CSV table of C-alpha atoms and ligand atoms in Angstrom, one decimal:
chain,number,residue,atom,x,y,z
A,227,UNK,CA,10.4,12.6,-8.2
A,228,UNK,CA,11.5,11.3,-11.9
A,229,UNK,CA,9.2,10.8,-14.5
A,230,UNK,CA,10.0,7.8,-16.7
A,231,UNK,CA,8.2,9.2,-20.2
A,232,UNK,CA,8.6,9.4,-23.9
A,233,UNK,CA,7.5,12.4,-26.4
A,234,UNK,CA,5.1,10.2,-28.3
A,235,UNK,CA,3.5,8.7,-25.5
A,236,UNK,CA,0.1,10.0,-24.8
A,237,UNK,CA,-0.3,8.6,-21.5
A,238,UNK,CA,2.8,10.3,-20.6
A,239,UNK,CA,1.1,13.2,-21.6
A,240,UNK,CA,-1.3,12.9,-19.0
A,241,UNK,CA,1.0,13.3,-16.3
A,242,UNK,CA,2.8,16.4,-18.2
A,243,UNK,CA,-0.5,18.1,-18.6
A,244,UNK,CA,-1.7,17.3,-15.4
A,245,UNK,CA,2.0,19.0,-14.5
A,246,UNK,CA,1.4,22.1,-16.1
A,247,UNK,CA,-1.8,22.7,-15.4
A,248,UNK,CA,-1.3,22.4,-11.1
A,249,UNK,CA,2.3,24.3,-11.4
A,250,UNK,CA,4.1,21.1,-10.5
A,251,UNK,CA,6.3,20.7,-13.3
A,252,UNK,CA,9.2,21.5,-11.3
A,253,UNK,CA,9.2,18.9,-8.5
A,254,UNK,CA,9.4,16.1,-11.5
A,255,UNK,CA,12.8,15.6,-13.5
A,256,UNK,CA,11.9,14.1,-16.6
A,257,UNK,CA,13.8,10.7,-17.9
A,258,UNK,CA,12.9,10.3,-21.4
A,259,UNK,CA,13.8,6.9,-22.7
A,260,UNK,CA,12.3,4.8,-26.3
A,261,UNK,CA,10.5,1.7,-25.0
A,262,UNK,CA,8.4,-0.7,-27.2
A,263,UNK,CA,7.1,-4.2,-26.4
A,264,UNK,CA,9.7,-5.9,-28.6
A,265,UNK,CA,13.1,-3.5,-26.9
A,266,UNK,CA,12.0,-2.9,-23.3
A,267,UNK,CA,13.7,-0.1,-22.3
A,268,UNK,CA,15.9,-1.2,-18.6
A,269,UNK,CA,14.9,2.0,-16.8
A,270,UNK,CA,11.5,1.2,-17.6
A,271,UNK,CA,12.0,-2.5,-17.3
A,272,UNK,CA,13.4,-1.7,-13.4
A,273,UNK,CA,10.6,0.6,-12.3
A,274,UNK,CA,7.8,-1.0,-14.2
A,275,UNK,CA,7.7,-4.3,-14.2
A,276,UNK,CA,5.4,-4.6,-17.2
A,277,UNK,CA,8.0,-2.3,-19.0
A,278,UNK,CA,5.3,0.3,-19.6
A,279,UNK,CA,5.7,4.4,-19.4
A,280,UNK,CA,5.1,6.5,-18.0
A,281,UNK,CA,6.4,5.1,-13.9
A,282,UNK,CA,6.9,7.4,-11.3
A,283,UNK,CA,9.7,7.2,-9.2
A,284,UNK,CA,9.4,8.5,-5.7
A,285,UNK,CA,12.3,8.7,-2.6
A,286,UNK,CA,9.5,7.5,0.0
A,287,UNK,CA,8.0,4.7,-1.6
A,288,UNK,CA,8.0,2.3,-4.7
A,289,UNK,CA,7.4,3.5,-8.2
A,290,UNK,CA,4.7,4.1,-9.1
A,291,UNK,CA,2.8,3.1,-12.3
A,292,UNK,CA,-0.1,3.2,-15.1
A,293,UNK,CA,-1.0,6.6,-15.9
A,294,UNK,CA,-4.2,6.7,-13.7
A,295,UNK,CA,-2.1,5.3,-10.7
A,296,UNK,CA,0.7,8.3,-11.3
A,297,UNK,CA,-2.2,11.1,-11.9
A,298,UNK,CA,-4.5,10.8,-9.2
A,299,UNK,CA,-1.3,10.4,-6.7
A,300,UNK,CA,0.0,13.9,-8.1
A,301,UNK,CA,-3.4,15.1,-8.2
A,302,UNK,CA,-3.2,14.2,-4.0
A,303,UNK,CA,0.6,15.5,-3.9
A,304,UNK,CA,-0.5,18.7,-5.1
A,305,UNK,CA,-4.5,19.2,-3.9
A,306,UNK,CA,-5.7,19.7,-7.3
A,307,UNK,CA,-9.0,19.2,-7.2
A,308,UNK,CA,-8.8,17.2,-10.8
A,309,UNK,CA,-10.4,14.5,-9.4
A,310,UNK,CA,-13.6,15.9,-7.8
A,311,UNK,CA,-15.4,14.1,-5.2
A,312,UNK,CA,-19.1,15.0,-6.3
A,313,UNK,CA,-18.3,14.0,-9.7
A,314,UNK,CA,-15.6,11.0,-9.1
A,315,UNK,CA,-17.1,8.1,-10.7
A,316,UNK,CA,-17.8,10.2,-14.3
A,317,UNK,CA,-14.1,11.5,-14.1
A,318,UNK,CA,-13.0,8.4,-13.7
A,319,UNK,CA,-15.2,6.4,-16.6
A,320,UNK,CA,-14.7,9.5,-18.9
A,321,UNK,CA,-10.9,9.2,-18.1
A,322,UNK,CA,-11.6,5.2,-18.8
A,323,UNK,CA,-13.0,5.8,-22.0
A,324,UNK,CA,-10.0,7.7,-23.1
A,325,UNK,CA,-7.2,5.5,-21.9
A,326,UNK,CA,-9.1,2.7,-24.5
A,327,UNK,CA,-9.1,5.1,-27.1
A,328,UNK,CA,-5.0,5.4,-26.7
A,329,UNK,CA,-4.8,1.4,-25.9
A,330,UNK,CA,-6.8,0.6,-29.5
A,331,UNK,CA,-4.7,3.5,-31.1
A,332,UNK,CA,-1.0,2.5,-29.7
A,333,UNK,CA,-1.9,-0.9,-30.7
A,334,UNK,CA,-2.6,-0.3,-34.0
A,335,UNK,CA,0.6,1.8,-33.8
A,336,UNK,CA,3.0,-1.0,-32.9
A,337,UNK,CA,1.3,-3.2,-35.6
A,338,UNK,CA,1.8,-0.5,-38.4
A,339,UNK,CA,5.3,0.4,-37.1
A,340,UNK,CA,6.8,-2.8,-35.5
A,341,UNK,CA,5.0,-6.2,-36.9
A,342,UNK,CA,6.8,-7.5,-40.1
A,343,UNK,CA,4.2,-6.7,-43.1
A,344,UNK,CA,3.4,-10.6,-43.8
A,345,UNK,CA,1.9,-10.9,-40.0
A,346,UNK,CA,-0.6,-8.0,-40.0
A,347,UNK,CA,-4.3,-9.0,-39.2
A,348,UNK,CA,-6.7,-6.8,-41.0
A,349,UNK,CA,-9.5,-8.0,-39.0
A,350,UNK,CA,-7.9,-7.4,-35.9
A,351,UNK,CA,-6.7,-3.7,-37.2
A,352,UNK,CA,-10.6,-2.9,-38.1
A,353,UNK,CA,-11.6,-4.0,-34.8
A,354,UNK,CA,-9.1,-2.0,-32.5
A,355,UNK,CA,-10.2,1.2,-34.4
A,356,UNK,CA,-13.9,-0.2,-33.9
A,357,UNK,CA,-12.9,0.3,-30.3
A,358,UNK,CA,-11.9,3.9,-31.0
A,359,UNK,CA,-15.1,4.7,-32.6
A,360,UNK,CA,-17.3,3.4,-30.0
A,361,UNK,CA,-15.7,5.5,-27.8
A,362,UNK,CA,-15.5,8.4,-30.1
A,363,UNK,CA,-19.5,8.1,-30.7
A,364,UNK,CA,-20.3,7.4,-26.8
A,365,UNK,CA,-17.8,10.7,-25.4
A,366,UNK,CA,-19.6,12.4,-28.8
A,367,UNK,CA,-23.3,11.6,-27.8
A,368,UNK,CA,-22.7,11.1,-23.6
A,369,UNK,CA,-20.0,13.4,-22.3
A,370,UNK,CA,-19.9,17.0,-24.2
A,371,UNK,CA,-21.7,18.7,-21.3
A,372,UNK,CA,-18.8,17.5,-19.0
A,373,UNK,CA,-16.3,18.2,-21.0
A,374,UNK,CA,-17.6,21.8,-21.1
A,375,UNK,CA,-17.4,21.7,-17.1
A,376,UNK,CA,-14.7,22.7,-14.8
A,377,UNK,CA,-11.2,21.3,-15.6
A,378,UNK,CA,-10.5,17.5,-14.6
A,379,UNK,CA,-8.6,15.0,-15.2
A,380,UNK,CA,-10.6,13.1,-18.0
A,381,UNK,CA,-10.4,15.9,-20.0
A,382,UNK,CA,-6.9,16.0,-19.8
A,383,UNK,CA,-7.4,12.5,-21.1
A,384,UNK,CA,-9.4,12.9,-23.5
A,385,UNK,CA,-7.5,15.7,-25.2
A,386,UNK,CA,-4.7,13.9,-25.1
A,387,UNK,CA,-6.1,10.7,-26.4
A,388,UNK,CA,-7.3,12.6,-29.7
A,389,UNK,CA,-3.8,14.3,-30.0
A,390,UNK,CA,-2.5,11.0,-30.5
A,391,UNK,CA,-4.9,9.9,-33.1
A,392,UNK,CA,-4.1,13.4,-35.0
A,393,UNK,CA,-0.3,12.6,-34.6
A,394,UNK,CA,-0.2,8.4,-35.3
A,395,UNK,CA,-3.7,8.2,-37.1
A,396,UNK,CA,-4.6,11.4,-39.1
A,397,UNK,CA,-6.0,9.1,-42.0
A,398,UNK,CA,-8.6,7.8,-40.0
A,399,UNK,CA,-9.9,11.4,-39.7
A,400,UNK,CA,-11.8,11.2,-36.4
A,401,UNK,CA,-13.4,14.1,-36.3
A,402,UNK,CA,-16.1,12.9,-39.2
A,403,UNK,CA,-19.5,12.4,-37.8
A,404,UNK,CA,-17.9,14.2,-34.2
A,405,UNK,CA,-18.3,18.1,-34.4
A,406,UNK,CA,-19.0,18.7,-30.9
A,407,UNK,CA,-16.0,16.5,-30.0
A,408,UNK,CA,-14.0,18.2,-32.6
A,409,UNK,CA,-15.0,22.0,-31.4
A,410,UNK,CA,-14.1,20.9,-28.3
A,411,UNK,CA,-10.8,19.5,-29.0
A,412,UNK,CA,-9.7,22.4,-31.0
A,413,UNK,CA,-9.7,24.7,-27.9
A,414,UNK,CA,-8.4,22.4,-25.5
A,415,UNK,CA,-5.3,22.0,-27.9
A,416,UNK,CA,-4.3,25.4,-27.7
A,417,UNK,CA,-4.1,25.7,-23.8
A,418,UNK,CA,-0.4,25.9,-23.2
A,419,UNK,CA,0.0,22.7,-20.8
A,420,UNK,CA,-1.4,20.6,-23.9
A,421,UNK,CA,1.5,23.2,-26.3
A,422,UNK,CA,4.2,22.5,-24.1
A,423,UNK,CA,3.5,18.9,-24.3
A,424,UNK,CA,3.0,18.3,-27.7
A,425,UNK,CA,4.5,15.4,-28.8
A,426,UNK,CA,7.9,15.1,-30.5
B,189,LIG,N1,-2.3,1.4,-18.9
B,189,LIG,C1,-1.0,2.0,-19.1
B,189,LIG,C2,-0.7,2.0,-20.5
B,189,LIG,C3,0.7,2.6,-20.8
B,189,LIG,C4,1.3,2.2,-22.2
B,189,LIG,O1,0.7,1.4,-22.9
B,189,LIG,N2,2.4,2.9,-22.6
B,189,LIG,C5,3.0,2.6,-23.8
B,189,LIG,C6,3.6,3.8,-24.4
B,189,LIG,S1,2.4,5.0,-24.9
B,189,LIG,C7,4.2,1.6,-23.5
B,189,LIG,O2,4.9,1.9,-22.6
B,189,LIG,N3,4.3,0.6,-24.3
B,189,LIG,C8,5.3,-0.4,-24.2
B,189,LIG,C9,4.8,-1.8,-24.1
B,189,LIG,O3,3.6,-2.0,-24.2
B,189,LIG,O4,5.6,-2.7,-23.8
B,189,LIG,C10,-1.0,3.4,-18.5
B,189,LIG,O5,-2.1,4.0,-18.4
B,189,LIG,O6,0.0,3.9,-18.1
């Protein structure tokens, strides 16, 4: 299988820390390419046809693609288990939740990094991050006691998903108002699937 992924990209992330953590990271060659809405990249482009990473290619069957798509098919591939039947549907909203978080937060990315100055909306900006604070308060108030469970996939998610705001949004500093999150975070980060996959 090849992994179409970039260093920055959290949802890539997933898939890498989903990797480590089930010993898989050798039956996926990695193909790291620079993609943004404005420069598709064509590898992306050809396996994704909404040029999004990451995309999984496979030899028996099309690519494969959005990060919860690629996850829960290695999660299968490999029996995992990070997807547990008697608690499917709160993996899968917890996973939910964080996959907004990185939607509002690459957003706000592109419009730091790739919309010319004179275009930026500063009521759209406030309410993307509004976005990531809702979640931020609901995963703060709703979800610590699962995120102190056994490992699954939405708190692979989740850790990622606050990575990224630590590496594209430190001045928001989300971990105000979120201690429990913030514990929490702190010794997620230093499991070595989320070291080895620290983005670049
Ligand atoms: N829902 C998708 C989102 C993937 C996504 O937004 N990836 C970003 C990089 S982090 C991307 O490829 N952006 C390029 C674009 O939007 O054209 C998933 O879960 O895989």
């Amino acid at each position: 299988m090849k992994l179409i992924s970039a260093g920055a990209s959290p949802f890539a992330r997933k898939v890498h820390v989903l990797l480590h953590e089930t010993g898989q990271v050798d039956d996926v060659e990695v193909i790291s390419v620079m993609t943004t809405p404005v420069s598709p990249d064509p590898q992306v482009l050809a396996a994704n046809p909404l040029a999004k990473i990451p995309a999984l290619i496979r030899e028996d069957g099309p690519a494969l693609y959005d990060s919860r798509v690629i996850t829960r098919y290695l999660d299968a591939h490999g029996d995992c288990g990070l997807y547990p039947e008697a608690r499917l549907w709160e993996v899968l909203t917890l996973e939910a939740t964080a996959d907004a978080i990185m939607d509002a937060a690459i957003l706000l990315t592109y419009e730091k990094r790739l919309r010319p100055e004179e275009m930026r909306f500063a009521a759209w900006q406030k309410a993307q991050w509004s976005k990531v604070a809702g979640a931020l308060a609901a995963i703060e108030q709703r979800w610590m006691s699962h995120l102190s469970g056994p490992l699954d996939m939405a708190q692979i998610a989740t850790a990622c998903a606050l990575s990224y705001l630590d590496f594209r949004h430190d001045d928001r500093n989300w971990r105000q108002g979120h201690d429990a999150l913030a514990a929490w975070y702190k010794e997620f980060a230093a499991r070595d699937s989320m070291i080895a996959s620290a983005p670049e």
